[in-house]
mmCIF file with all atom_site columns, C-alpha atoms in Angstrom:
data_model
loop_
_atom_site.group_PDB
_atom_site.id
_atom_site.type_symbol
_atom_site.label_atom_id
_atom_site.label_alt_id
_atom_site.label_comp_id
_atom_site.label_asym_id
_atom_site.label_entity_id
_atom_site.label_seq_id
_atom_site.pdbx_PDB_ins_code
_atom_site.Cartn_x
_atom_site.Cartn_y
_atom_site.Cartn_z
_atom_site.occupancy
_atom_site.B_iso_or_equiv
_atom_site.pdbx_formal_charge
_atom_site.auth_seq_id
_atom_site.auth_comp_id
_atom_site.auth_asym_id
_atom_site.auth_atom_id
_atom_site.pdbx_PDB_model_num
ATOM 1   C CA . UNK T 1 1   ? 0.000  0.000  0.000   1.00 0.00 ? 4   UNK T CA 1
ATOM 2   C CA . UNK T 1 2   ? 1.412  3.349  -1.038  1.00 0.00 ? 5   UNK T CA 1
ATOM 3   C CA . UNK T 1 3   ? 0.737  6.703  0.532   1.00 0.00 ? 6   UNK T CA 1
ATOM 4   C CA . UNK T 1 4   ? 1.792  9.674  -1.578  1.00 0.00 ? 7   UNK T CA 1
ATOM 5   C CA . UNK T 1 5   ? 3.080  12.610 0.415   1.00 0.00 ? 8   UNK T CA 1
ATOM 6   C CA . UNK T 1 6   ? 4.139  15.906 -1.137  1.00 0.00 ? 9   UNK T CA 1
ATOM 7   C CA . UNK T 1 7   ? 7.582  17.014 0.021   1.00 0.00 ? 10  UNK T CA 1
ATOM 8   C CA . UNK T 1 8   ? 7.441  20.753 0.528   1.00 0.00 ? 11  UNK T CA 1
ATOM 9   C CA . UNK T 1 9   ? 10.229 21.253 3.056   1.00 0.00 ? 12  UNK T CA 1
ATOM 10  C CA . UNK T 1 10  ? 12.270 19.477 5.712   1.00 0.00 ? 13  UNK T CA 1
ATOM 11  C CA . UNK T 1 11  ? 10.702 16.433 7.369   1.00 0.00 ? 14  UNK T CA 1
ATOM 12  C CA . UNK T 1 12  ? 11.561 13.614 9.792   1.00 0.00 ? 15  UNK T CA 1
ATOM 13  C CA . UNK T 1 13  ? 11.930 9.879  9.260   1.00 0.00 ? 16  UNK T CA 1
ATOM 14  C CA . UNK T 1 14  ? 12.478 7.651  12.282  1.00 0.00 ? 17  UNK T CA 1
ATOM 15  C CA . UNK T 1 15  ? 13.573 10.710 14.275  1.00 0.00 ? 18  UNK T CA 1
ATOM 16  C CA . UNK T 1 16  ? 16.111 11.851 11.663  1.00 0.00 ? 19  UNK T CA 1
ATOM 17  C CA . UNK T 1 17  ? 15.801 15.327 10.160  1.00 0.00 ? 20  UNK T CA 1
ATOM 18  C CA . UNK T 1 18  ? 15.777 15.144 6.343   1.00 0.00 ? 21  UNK T CA 1
ATOM 19  C CA . UNK T 1 19  ? 16.450 18.224 4.231   1.00 0.00 ? 22  UNK T CA 1
ATOM 20  C CA . UNK T 1 20  ? 15.295 18.094 0.592   1.00 0.00 ? 23  UNK T CA 1
ATOM 21  C CA . UNK T 1 21  ? 17.947 19.363 -1.846  1.00 0.00 ? 24  UNK T CA 1
ATOM 22  C CA . UNK T 1 22  ? 16.718 20.535 -5.273  1.00 0.00 ? 25  UNK T CA 1
ATOM 23  C CA . UNK T 1 23  ? 18.638 18.887 -8.141  1.00 0.00 ? 26  UNK T CA 1
ATOM 24  C CA . UNK T 1 24  ? 17.907 18.269 -11.825 1.00 0.00 ? 27  UNK T CA 1
ATOM 25  C CA . UNK T 1 25  ? 17.149 15.150 -13.873 1.00 0.00 ? 28  UNK T CA 1
ATOM 26  C CA . UNK T 1 26  ? 17.580 16.678 -17.324 1.00 0.00 ? 29  UNK T CA 1
ATOM 27  C CA . UNK T 1 27  ? 14.988 19.480 -17.495 1.00 0.00 ? 30  UNK T CA 1
ATOM 28  C CA . UNK T 1 28  ? 12.954 17.951 -14.630 1.00 0.00 ? 31  UNK T CA 1
ATOM 29  C CA . UNK T 1 29  ? 13.461 19.295 -11.095 1.00 0.00 ? 32  UNK T CA 1
ATOM 30  C CA . UNK T 1 30  ? 13.758 16.482 -8.545  1.00 0.00 ? 33  UNK T CA 1
ATOM 31  C CA . UNK T 1 31  ? 15.013 16.151 -4.975  1.00 0.00 ? 34  UNK T CA 1
ATOM 32  C CA . UNK T 1 32  ? 18.097 14.763 -3.349  1.00 0.00 ? 35  UNK T CA 1
ATOM 33  C CA . UNK T 1 33  ? 18.269 14.511 0.425   1.00 0.00 ? 36  UNK T CA 1
ATOM 34  C CA . UNK T 1 34  ? 20.601 15.564 3.220   1.00 0.00 ? 37  UNK T CA 1
ATOM 35  C CA . UNK T 1 35  ? 20.517 13.834 6.589   1.00 0.00 ? 38  UNK T CA 1
ATOM 36  C CA . UNK T 1 36  ? 23.015 15.369 8.990   1.00 0.00 ? 39  UNK T CA 1
ATOM 37  C CA . UNK T 1 37  ? 26.461 15.131 7.388   1.00 0.00 ? 40  UNK T CA 1
ATOM 38  C CA . UNK T 1 38  ? 25.230 12.662 4.699   1.00 0.00 ? 41  UNK T CA 1
ATOM 39  C CA . UNK T 1 39  ? 23.670 13.518 1.316   1.00 0.00 ? 42  UNK T CA 1
ATOM 40  C CA . UNK T 1 40  ? 22.072 11.305 -1.333  1.00 0.00 ? 43  UNK T CA 1
ATOM 41  C CA . UNK T 1 41  ? 21.912 12.817 -4.841  1.00 0.00 ? 44  UNK T CA 1
ATOM 42  C CA . UNK T 1 42  ? 21.117 10.261 -7.509  1.00 0.00 ? 45  UNK T CA 1
ATOM 43  C CA . UNK T 1 43  ? 19.283 10.075 -10.824 1.00 0.00 ? 46  UNK T CA 1
ATOM 44  C CA . UNK T 1 44  ? 20.553 13.574 -11.616 1.00 0.00 ? 47  UNK T CA 1
ATOM 45  C CA . UNK T 1 45  ? 22.748 15.575 -13.979 1.00 0.00 ? 48  UNK T CA 1
ATOM 46  C CA . UNK T 1 46  ? 22.928 18.998 -12.340 1.00 0.00 ? 49  UNK T CA 1
ATOM 47  C CA . UNK T 1 47  ? 23.159 20.518 -8.864  1.00 0.00 ? 50  UNK T CA 1
ATOM 48  C CA . UNK T 1 48  ? 21.948 24.125 -8.996  1.00 0.00 ? 51  UNK T CA 1
ATOM 49  C CA . UNK T 1 49  ? 24.150 26.755 -7.356  1.00 0.00 ? 52  UNK T CA 1
ATOM 50  C CA . UNK T 1 50  ? 21.420 27.425 -4.802  1.00 0.00 ? 53  UNK T CA 1
ATOM 51  C CA . UNK T 1 51  ? 21.668 23.815 -3.626  1.00 0.00 ? 54  UNK T CA 1
ATOM 52  C CA . UNK T 1 52  ? 25.465 23.806 -3.265  1.00 0.00 ? 55  UNK T CA 1
ATOM 53  C CA . UNK T 1 53  ? 25.319 25.762 0.020   1.00 0.00 ? 56  UNK T CA 1
ATOM 54  C CA . UNK T 1 54  ? 23.002 23.060 1.425   1.00 0.00 ? 57  UNK T CA 1
ATOM 55  C CA . UNK T 1 55  ? 25.759 20.514 0.793   1.00 0.00 ? 58  UNK T CA 1
ATOM 56  C CA . UNK T 1 56  ? 28.619 22.113 2.734   1.00 0.00 ? 59  UNK T CA 1
ATOM 57  C CA . UNK T 1 57  ? 30.345 20.156 5.489   1.00 0.00 ? 60  UNK T CA 1
ATOM 58  C CA . UNK T 1 58  ? 29.421 16.629 4.387   1.00 0.00 ? 61  UNK T CA 1
ATOM 59  C CA . UNK T 1 59  ? 31.179 13.546 5.655   1.00 0.00 ? 62  UNK T CA 1
ATOM 60  C CA . UNK T 1 60  ? 29.572 11.290 3.025   1.00 0.00 ? 63  UNK T CA 1
ATOM 61  C CA . UNK T 1 61  ? 28.074 12.065 -0.381  1.00 0.00 ? 64  UNK T CA 1
ATOM 62  C CA . UNK T 1 62  ? 26.318 9.521  -2.599  1.00 0.00 ? 65  UNK T CA 1
ATOM 63  C CA . UNK T 1 63  ? 26.208 10.873 -6.153  1.00 0.00 ? 66  UNK T CA 1
ATOM 64  C CA . UNK T 1 64  ? 25.004 9.703  -9.567  1.00 0.00 ? 67  UNK T CA 1
ATOM 65  C CA . UNK T 1 65  ? 27.755 8.714  -12.074 1.00 0.00 ? 68  UNK T CA 1
ATOM 66  C CA . UNK T 1 66  ? 26.206 6.664  -14.876 1.00 0.00 ? 69  UNK T CA 1
ATOM 67  C CA . UNK T 1 67  ? 29.028 6.094  -17.392 1.00 0.00 ? 70  UNK T CA 1
ATOM 68  C CA . UNK T 1 68  ? 31.848 7.800  -19.323 1.00 0.00 ? 71  UNK T CA 1
ATOM 69  C CA . UNK T 1 69  ? 29.667 9.019  -22.212 1.00 0.00 ? 72  UNK T CA 1
ATOM 70  C CA . UNK T 1 70  ? 27.434 12.057 -21.670 1.00 0.00 ? 73  UNK T CA 1
ATOM 71  C CA . UNK T 1 71  ? 23.791 11.368 -20.886 1.00 0.00 ? 74  UNK T CA 1
ATOM 72  C CA . UNK T 1 72  ? 20.871 13.840 -20.955 1.00 0.00 ? 75  UNK T CA 1
ATOM 73  C CA . UNK T 1 73  ? 19.623 13.050 -17.422 1.00 0.00 ? 76  UNK T CA 1
ATOM 74  C CA . UNK T 1 74  ? 22.603 11.593 -15.502 1.00 0.00 ? 77  UNK T CA 1
ATOM 75  C CA . UNK T 1 75  ? 26.107 12.739 -14.616 1.00 0.00 ? 78  UNK T CA 1
ATOM 76  C CA . UNK T 1 76  ? 28.909 11.194 -16.632 1.00 0.00 ? 79  UNK T CA 1
ATOM 77  C CA . UNK T 1 77  ? 31.866 9.976  -14.587 1.00 0.00 ? 80  UNK T CA 1
ATOM 78  C CA . UNK T 1 78  ? 33.883 13.122 -15.397 1.00 0.00 ? 81  UNK T CA 1
ATOM 79  C CA . UNK T 1 79  ? 30.962 15.393 -14.480 1.00 0.00 ? 82  UNK T CA 1
ATOM 80  C CA . UNK T 1 80  ? 30.410 13.521 -11.212 1.00 0.00 ? 83  UNK T CA 1
ATOM 81  C CA . UNK T 1 81  ? 34.100 13.847 -10.307 1.00 0.00 ? 84  UNK T CA 1
ATOM 82  C CA . UNK T 1 82  ? 33.902 17.609 -10.910 1.00 0.00 ? 85  UNK T CA 1
ATOM 83  C CA . UNK T 1 83  ? 30.729 18.020 -8.821  1.00 0.00 ? 86  UNK T CA 1
ATOM 84  C CA . UNK T 1 84  ? 32.101 15.818 -6.030  1.00 0.00 ? 87  UNK T CA 1
ATOM 85  C CA . UNK T 1 85  ? 35.211 18.002 -5.934  1.00 0.00 ? 88  UNK T CA 1
ATOM 86  C CA . UNK T 1 86  ? 33.106 21.157 -5.663  1.00 0.00 ? 89  UNK T CA 1
ATOM 87  C CA . UNK T 1 87  ? 30.976 19.693 -2.849  1.00 0.00 ? 90  UNK T CA 1
ATOM 88  C CA . UNK T 1 88  ? 34.070 18.465 -1.022  1.00 0.00 ? 91  UNK T CA 1
ATOM 89  C CA . UNK T 1 89  ? 32.647 15.663 1.120   1.00 0.00 ? 92  UNK T CA 1
ATOM 90  C CA . UNK T 1 90  ? 35.188 13.659 3.116   1.00 0.00 ? 93  UNK T CA 1
ATOM 91  C CA . UNK T 1 91  ? 34.043 10.489 1.258   1.00 0.00 ? 94  UNK T CA 1
ATOM 92  C CA . UNK T 1 92  ? 32.047 10.224 -1.983  1.00 0.00 ? 95  UNK T CA 1
ATOM 93  C CA . UNK T 1 93  ? 30.426 7.092  -3.369  1.00 0.00 ? 96  UNK T CA 1
ATOM 94  C CA . UNK T 1 94  ? 29.223 7.054  -6.976  1.00 0.00 ? 97  UNK T CA 1
ATOM 95  C CA . UNK T 1 95  ? 26.019 5.145  -7.623  1.00 0.00 ? 98  UNK T CA 1
ATOM 96  C CA . UNK T 1 96  ? 23.492 4.683  -10.434 1.00 0.00 ? 99  UNK T CA 1
ATOM 97  C CA . UNK T 1 97  ? 26.449 3.297  -12.399 1.00 0.00 ? 100 UNK T CA 1
ATOM 98  C CA . UNK T 1 98  ? 26.114 1.058  -15.445 1.00 0.00 ? 101 UNK T CA 1
ATOM 99  C CA . UNK T 1 99  ? 28.141 -1.908 -16.639 1.00 0.00 ? 102 UNK T CA 1
ATOM 100 C CA . UNK T 1 100 ? 30.312 0.457  -18.745 1.00 0.00 ? 103 UNK T CA 1
ATOM 101 C CA . UNK T 1 101 ? 32.329 1.241  -15.591 1.00 0.00 ? 104 UNK T CA 1
ATOM 102 C CA . UNK T 1 102 ? 34.408 -1.786 -14.572 1.00 0.00 ? 105 UNK T CA 1
ATOM 103 C CA . UNK T 1 103 ? 34.589 -1.619 -10.794 1.00 0.00 ? 106 UNK T CA 1
ATOM 104 C CA . UNK T 1 104 ? 38.294 -2.161 -10.007 1.00 0.00 ? 107 UNK T CA 1
ATOM 105 C CA . UNK T 1 105 ? 39.634 -0.231 -12.998 1.00 0.00 ? 108 UNK T CA 1
ATOM 106 C CA . UNK T 1 106 ? 37.287 2.710  -12.405 1.00 0.00 ? 109 UNK T CA 1
ATOM 107 C CA . UNK T 1 107 ? 38.081 2.862  -8.682  1.00 0.00 ? 110 UNK T CA 1
ATOM 108 C CA . UNK T 1 108 ? 41.801 2.922  -9.503  1.00 0.00 ? 111 UNK T CA 1
ATOM 109 C CA . UNK T 1 109 ? 41.245 6.006  -11.675 1.00 0.00 ? 112 UNK T CA 1
ATOM 110 C CA . UNK T 1 110 ? 39.245 8.031  -9.126  1.00 0.00 ? 113 UNK T CA 1
ATOM 111 C CA . UNK T 1 111 ? 40.604 10.800 -6.874  1.00 0.00 ? 114 UNK T CA 1
ATOM 112 C CA . UNK T 1 112 ? 41.311 10.128 -3.205  1.00 0.00 ? 115 UNK T CA 1
ATOM 113 C CA . UNK T 1 113 ? 38.122 9.956  -1.161  1.00 0.00 ? 116 UNK T CA 1
ATOM 114 C CA . UNK T 1 114 ? 35.994 8.948  -4.163  1.00 0.00 ? 117 UNK T CA 1
ATOM 115 C CA . UNK T 1 115 ? 34.957 5.411  -5.084  1.00 0.00 ? 118 UNK T CA 1
ATOM 116 C CA . UNK T 1 116 ? 32.182 3.450  -6.716  1.00 0.00 ? 119 UNK T CA 1
ATOM 117 C CA . UNK T 1 117 ? 29.447 2.201  -4.432  1.00 0.00 ? 120 UNK T CA 1
ATOM 118 C CA . UNK T 1 118 ? 28.857 -1.541 -4.351  1.00 0.00 ? 121 UNK T CA 1
ATOM 119 C CA . UNK T 1 119 ? 26.165 -4.039 -3.459  1.00 0.00 ? 122 UNK T CA 1
ATOM 120 C CA . UNK T 1 120 ? 25.972 -4.457 0.300   1.00 0.00 ? 123 UNK T CA 1
ATOM 121 C CA . UNK T 1 121 ? 27.606 -1.096 1.115   1.00 0.00 ? 124 UNK T CA 1
ATOM 122 C CA . UNK T 1 122 ? 26.363 0.207  4.470   1.00 0.00 ? 125 UNK T CA 1
ATOM 123 C CA . UNK T 1 123 ? 26.824 3.773  5.658   1.00 0.00 ? 126 UNK T CA 1
ATOM 124 C CA . UNK T 1 124 ? 26.030 4.769  9.228   1.00 0.00 ? 127 UNK T CA 1
ATOM 125 C CA . UNK T 1 125 ? 24.234 8.101  9.397   1.00 0.00 ? 128 UNK T CA 1
#
């Protein structure tokens, strides 16, 4: 059973404060989420300047990085690396990745503090 709830500002889940962060999926505005010093921004290809201030001081960032080739609604690997560098989280995990990014080889090419997410990854928030 689904209950649709409009997100129109910060809210709580299980006692955790969740801050919506406006991001873009191509021309479509969508939301990422910040919980404390953790942010989850996936299925996106742009973080508006107004949202960057909401992402300061992160310990962990989860960010979309689909593949090497450009895509109209997802960050490419190079774009994700650039955005991750601007946000400056202590640790960044790329997700929403496709089979075009071999795990070990891609991880070896990423900057310090950035790696591909993987099945079973757990992050304490």
